[in-house]
Tab-separated table of C-alpha atoms in Angstrom:
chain	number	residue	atom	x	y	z
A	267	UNK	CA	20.887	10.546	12.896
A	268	UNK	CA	17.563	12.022	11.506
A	269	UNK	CA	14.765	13.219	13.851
A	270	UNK	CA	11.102	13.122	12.595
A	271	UNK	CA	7.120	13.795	14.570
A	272	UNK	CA	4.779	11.371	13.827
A	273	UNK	CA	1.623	12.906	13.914
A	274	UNK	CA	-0.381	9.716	13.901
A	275	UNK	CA	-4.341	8.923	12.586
A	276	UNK	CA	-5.443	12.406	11.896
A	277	UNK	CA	-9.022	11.946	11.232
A	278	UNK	CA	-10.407	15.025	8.479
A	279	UNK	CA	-13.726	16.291	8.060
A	280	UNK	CA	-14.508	17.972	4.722
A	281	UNK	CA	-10.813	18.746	2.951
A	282	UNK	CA	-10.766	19.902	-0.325
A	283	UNK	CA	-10.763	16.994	-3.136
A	284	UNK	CA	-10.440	19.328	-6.197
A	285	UNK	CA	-6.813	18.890	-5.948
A	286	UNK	CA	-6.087	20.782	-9.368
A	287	UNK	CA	-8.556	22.411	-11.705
A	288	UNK	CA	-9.274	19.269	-13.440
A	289	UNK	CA	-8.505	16.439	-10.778
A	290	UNK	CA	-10.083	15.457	-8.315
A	291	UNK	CA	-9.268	13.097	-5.293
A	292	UNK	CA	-6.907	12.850	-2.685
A	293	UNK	CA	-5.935	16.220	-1.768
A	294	UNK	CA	-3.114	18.034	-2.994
A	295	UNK	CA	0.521	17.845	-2.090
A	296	UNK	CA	0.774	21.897	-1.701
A	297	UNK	CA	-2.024	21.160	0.735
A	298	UNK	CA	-0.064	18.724	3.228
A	299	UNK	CA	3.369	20.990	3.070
A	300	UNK	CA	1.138	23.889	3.483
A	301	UNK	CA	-0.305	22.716	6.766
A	302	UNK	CA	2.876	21.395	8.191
A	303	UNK	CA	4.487	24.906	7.373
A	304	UNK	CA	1.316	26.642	9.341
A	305	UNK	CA	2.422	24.380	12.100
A	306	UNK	CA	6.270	25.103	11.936
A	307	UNK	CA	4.971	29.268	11.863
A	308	UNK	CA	2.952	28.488	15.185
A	309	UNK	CA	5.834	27.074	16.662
A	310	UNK	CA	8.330	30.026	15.442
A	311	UNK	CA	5.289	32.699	17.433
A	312	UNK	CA	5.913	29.897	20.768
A	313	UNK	CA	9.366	30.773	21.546
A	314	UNK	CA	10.853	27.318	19.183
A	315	UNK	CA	12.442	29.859	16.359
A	316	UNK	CA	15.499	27.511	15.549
A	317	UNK	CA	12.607	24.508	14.382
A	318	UNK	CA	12.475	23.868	10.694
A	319	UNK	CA	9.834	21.148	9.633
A	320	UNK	CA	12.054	19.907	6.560
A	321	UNK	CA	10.032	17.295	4.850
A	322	UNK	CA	6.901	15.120	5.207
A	323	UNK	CA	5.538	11.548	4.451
A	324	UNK	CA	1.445	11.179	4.288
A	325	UNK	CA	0.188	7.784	4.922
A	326	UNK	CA	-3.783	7.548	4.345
A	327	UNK	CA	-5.711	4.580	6.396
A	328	UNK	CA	-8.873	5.529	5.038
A	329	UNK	CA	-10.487	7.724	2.571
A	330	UNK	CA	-14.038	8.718	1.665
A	331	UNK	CA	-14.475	10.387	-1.138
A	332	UNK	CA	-17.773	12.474	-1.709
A	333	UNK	CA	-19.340	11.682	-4.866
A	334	UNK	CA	-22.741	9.505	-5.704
A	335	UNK	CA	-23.998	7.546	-8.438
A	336	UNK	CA	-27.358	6.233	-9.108
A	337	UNK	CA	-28.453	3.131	-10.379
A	338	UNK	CA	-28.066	3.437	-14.272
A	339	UNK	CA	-25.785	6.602	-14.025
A	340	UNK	CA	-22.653	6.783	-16.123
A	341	UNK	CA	-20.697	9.220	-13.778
A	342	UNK	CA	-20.277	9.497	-10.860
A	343	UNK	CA	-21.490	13.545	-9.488
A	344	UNK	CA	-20.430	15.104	-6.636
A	345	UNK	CA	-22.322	15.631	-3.426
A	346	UNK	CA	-22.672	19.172	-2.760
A	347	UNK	CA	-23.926	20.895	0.586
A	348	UNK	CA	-26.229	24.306	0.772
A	349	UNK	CA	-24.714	27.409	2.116
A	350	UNK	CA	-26.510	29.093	5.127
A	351	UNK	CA	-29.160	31.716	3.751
A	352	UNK	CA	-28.639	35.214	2.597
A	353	UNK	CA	-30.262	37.962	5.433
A	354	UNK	CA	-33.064	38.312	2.830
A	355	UNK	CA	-33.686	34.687	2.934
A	356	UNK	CA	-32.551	34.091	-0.493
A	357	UNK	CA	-29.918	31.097	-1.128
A	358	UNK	CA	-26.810	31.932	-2.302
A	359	UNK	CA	-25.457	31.018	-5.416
A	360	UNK	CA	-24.095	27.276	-5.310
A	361	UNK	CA	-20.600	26.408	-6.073
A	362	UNK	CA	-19.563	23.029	-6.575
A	363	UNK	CA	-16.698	21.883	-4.600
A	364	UNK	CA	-15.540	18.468	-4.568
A	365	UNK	CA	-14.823	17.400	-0.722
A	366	UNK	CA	-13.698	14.019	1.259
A	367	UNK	CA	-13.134	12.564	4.341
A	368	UNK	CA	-9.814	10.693	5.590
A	369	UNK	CA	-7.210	9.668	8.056
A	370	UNK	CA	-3.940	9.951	7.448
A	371	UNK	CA	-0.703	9.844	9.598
A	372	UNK	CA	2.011	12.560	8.650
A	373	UNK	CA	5.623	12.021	9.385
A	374	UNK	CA	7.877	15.386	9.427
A	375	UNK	CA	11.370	15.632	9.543
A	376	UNK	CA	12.689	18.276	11.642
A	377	UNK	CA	15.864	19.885	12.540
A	378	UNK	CA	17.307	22.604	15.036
A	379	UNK	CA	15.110	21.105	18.440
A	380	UNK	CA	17.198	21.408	21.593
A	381	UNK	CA	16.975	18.361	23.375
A	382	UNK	CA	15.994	20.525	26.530
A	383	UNK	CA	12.624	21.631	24.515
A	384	UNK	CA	11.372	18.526	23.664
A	385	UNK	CA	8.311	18.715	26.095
A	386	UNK	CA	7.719	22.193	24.722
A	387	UNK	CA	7.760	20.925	21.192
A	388	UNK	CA	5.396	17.714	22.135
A	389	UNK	CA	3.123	19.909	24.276
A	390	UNK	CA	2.773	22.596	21.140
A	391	UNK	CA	2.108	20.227	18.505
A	392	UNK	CA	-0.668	18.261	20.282
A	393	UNK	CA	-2.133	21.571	21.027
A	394	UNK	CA	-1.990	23.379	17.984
A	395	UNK	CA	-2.944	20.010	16.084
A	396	UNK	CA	-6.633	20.082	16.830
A	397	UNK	CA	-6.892	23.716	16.193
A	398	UNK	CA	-5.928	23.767	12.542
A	399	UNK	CA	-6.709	22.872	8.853
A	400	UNK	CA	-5.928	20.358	7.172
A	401	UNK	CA	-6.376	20.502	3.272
A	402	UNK	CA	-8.944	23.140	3.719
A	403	UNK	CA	-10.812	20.261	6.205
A	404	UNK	CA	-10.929	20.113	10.264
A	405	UNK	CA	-9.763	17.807	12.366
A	406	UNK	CA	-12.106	15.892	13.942
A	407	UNK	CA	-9.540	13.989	16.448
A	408	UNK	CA	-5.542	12.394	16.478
A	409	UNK	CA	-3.287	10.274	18.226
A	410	UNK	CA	-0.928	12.071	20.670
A	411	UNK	CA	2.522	13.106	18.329
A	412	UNK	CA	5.462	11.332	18.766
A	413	UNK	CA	8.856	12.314	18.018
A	414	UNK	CA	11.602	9.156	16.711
A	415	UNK	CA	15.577	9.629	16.051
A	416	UNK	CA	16.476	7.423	12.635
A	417	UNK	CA	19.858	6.186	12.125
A	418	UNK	CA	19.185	5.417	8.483
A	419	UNK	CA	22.104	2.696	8.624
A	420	UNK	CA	20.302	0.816	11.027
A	421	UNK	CA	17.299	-1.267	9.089
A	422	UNK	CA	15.107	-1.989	12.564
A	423	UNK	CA	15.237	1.605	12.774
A	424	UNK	CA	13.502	2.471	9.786
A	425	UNK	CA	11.446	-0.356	10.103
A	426	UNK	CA	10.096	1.345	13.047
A	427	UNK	CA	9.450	4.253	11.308
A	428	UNK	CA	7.735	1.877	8.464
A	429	UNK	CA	5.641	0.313	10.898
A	430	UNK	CA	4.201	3.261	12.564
A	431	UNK	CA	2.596	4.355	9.013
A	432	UNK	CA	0.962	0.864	8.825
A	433	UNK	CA	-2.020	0.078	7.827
A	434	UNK	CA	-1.963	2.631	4.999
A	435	UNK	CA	-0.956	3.854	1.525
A	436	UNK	CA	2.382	6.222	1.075
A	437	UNK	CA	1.648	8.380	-1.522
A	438	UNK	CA	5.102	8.630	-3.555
A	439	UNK	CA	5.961	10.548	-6.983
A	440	UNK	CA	6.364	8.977	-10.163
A	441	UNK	CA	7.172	11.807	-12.030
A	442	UNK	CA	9.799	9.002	-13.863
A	443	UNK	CA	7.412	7.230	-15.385
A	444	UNK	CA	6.163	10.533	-17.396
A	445	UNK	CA	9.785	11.446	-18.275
A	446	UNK	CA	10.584	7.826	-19.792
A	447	UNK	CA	7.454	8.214	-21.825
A	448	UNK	CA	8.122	11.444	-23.410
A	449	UNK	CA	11.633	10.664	-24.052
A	450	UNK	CA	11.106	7.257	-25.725
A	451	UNK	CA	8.069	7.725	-27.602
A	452	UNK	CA	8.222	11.674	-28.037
A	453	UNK	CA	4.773	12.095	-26.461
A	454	UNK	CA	3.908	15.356	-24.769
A	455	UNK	CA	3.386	16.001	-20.998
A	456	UNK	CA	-0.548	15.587	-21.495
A	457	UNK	CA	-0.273	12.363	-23.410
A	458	UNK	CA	2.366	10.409	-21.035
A	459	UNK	CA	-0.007	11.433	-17.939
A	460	UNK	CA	-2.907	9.807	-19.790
A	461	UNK	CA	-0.867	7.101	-21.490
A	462	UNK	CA	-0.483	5.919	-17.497
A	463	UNK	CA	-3.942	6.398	-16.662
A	464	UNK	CA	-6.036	4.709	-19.160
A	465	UNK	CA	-7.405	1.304	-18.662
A	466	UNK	CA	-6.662	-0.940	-22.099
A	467	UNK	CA	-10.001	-3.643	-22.733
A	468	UNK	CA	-8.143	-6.162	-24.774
A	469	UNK	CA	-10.311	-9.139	-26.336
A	470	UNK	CA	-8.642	-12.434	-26.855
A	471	UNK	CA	-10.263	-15.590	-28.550
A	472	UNK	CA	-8.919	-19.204	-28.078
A	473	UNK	CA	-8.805	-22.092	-30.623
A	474	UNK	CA	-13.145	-23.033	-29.223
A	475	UNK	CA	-13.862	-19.780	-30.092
A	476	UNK	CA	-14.340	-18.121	-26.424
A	477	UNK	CA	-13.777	-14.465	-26.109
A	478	UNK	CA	-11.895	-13.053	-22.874
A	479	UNK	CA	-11.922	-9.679	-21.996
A	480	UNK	CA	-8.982	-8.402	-20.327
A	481	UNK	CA	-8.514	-4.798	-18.517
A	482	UNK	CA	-5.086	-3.258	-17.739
A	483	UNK	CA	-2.663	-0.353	-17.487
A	484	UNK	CA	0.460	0.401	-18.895
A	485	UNK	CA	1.753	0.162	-15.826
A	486	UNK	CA	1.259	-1.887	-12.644
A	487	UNK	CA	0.518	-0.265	-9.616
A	488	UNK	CA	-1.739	2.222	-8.150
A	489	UNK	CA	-0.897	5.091	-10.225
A	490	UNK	CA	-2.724	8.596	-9.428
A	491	UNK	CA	-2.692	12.079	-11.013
A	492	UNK	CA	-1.647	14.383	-8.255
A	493	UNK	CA	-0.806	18.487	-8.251
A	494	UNK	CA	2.479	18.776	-6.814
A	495	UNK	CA	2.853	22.894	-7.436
A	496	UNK	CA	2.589	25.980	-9.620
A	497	UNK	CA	3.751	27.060	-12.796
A	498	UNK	CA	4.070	30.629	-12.989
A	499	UNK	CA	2.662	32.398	-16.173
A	500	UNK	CA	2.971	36.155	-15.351
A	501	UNK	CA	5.444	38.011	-14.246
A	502	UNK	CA	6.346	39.449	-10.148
A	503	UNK	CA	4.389	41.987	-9.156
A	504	UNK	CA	1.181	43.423	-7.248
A	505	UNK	CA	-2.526	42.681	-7.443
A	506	UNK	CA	-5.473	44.898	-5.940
A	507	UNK	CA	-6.584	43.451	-2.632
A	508	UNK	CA	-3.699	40.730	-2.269
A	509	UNK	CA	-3.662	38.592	0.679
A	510	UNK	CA	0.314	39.809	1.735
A	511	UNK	CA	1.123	43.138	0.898
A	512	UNK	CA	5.083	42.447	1.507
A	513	UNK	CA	5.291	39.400	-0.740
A	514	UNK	CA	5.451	39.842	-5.043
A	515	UNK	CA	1.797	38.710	-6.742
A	516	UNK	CA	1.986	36.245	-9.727
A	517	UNK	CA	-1.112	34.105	-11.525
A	518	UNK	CA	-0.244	30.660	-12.045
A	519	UNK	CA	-1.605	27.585	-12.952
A	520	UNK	CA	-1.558	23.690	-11.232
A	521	UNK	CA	0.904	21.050	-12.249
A	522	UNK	CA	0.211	17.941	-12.444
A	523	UNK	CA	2.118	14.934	-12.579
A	524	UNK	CA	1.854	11.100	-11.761
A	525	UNK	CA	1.898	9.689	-8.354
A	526	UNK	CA	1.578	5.908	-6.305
A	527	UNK	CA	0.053	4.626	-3.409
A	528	UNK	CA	2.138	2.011	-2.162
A	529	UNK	CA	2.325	0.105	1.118
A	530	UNK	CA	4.767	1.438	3.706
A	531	UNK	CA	6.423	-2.029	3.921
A	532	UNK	CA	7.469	-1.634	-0.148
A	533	UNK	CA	9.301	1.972	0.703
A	534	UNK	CA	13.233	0.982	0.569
A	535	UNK	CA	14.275	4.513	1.374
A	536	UNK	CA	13.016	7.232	3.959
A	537	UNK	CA	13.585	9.875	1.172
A	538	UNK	CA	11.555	7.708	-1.379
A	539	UNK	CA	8.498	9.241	0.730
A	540	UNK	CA	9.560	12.592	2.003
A	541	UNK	CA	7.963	15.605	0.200
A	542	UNK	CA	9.764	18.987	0.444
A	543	UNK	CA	9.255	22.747	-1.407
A	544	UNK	CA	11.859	23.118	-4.152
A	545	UNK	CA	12.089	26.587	-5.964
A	546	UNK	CA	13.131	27.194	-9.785
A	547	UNK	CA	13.116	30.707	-10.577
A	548	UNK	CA	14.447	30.418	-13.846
A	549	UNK	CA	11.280	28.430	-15.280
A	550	UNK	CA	8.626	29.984	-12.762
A	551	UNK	CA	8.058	26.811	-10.708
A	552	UNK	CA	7.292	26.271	-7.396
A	553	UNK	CA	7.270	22.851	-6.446
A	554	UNK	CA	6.463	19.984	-4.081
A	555	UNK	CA	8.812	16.874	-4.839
A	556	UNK	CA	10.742	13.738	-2.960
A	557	UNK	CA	13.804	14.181	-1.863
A	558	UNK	CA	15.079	10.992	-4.112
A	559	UNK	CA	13.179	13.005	-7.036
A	560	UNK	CA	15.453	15.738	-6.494
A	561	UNK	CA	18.782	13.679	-6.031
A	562	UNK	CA	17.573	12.090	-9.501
A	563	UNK	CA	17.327	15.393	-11.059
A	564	UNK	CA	20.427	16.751	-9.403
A	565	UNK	CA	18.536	19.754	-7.479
């Protein structure tokens, strides 16, 4: 039996769309396991030390993303916002940060709960849930949490789980679809990300001479670029002025790989959608990935 909080129609203000240096949309996965870890920490300082928030599902109902274009633009720019004036009345410089507004429902797995806390755990996260940040954004209001047991050999029972994520898009990896590229056509990490992403304009002409223009992808589906982690590129040590005194400094950069929003009702398996922190020391990376993602890969 598997235990997970639903914490349901989360509505964001503001989170951070500039999910990797070069990317920009929905926010990144390191963003979502970072704010469920905040919460798990908050519940460690409220007396629940045993709790460990093991994985998490995101659903989005709705997203906004904030970016304009005019008639007879090519792009599309970003919609920026002033910061309050200097003392002296001068503005600050302006930094352009790419921002959006969504709901999303987040389902957490979660071991180590006595059964005898449960109203302490409920109580907590409905509490704490208002207070904090979500992707750098605040929340603006959410459903009371909810907390479900799973047998996963019962199918009404993960229906149930399904359902409560509905209407939405889970946000799964496809991290496959980049690895069968670059093995059977020897293309580089760079190229099998764009090979998925670019749109194809074909032009066909029939025996009367009409042209049709067709538009498609490689692949079907609602394939996304998403930053899913960190790739280390110095070695352990300390940096003037670091946040944590206690815990080794590195520089690192974003890594990106392919995602897809699907409908809840198309997920087969709970672990298809469940994102969790997975360490490699040996090649530097710190990563978010599925939990079917790492059976694949034999982590």
């Amino acid at each position: 039996m598997r235990r997970f909080l639903l914490l349901p129609h989360i509505k964001i203000h503001n989170a951070n769309a500039m999910s990797s240096p070069y990317t920009i949309g929905f926010p990144a996965m390191t963003a979502w396991l970072g704010a469920v870890h905040a919460l798990q920490r908050h519940l460690h300082q409220h007396g629940l030390r045993d709790v460990q928030l093991t994985g998490v599902a995101v659903s989005c109902h709705q997203f906004d993303l904030q970016t304009y274009k005019g008639s007879g633009d090519f792009v599309h720019s970003i919609v920026g916002t002033a910061n309050p004036l200097d003392k002296d009345g001068s503005r600050p410089a302006f930094i352009e940060e790419a921002r959006c507004h969504l709901e999303v429902s987040l389902l957490v797995e979660y071991q180590g709960l006595d059964s005898d806390d449960l109203d302490q755990f409920n109580n907590e996260v409905n509490t704490q849930l208002l207070r904090m940040k979500f992707a750098g954004g605040d929340v603006l209001s959410a459903k009371p949490v909810e907390t479900l047991a799973v047998d996963e050999d019962n199918d009404q029972d993960i229906k149930k789980v399904i359902t409560k994520l509905m209407l939405g898009h889970v946000l799964i990896e496809r991290r496959d679809l980049m690895m069968q590229t670059m093995q059977e056509e020897g293309k580089d990490a760079l190229d099998a990300l764009l090979d998925h992403l670019k749109v194809m304009h074909r032009a066909s002409q029939d025996d009367d001479g009409k042209v049709t223009w067709t538009s498609a992808r490689k692949t079907t589906g609602w394939l996304v670029p998403i930053a899913t982690g960190f790739q280390g590129i110095s070695e352990l040590g300390t940096a003037k002025h670091q946040r944590d005194t206690q815990t080794p400094h590195r520089f690192a950069e974003s890594v990106v790989t392919l995602g897809e929003f699907v409908m809840p009702y198309r997920i087969k398996a709970l672990d298809d959608m469940l994102w969790q922190y997975r360490v490699d020391a040996e090649q530097n990376l710190y990563l978010c990935q599925t939990l079917t993602t790492s059976n694949i890969l034999g982590d």
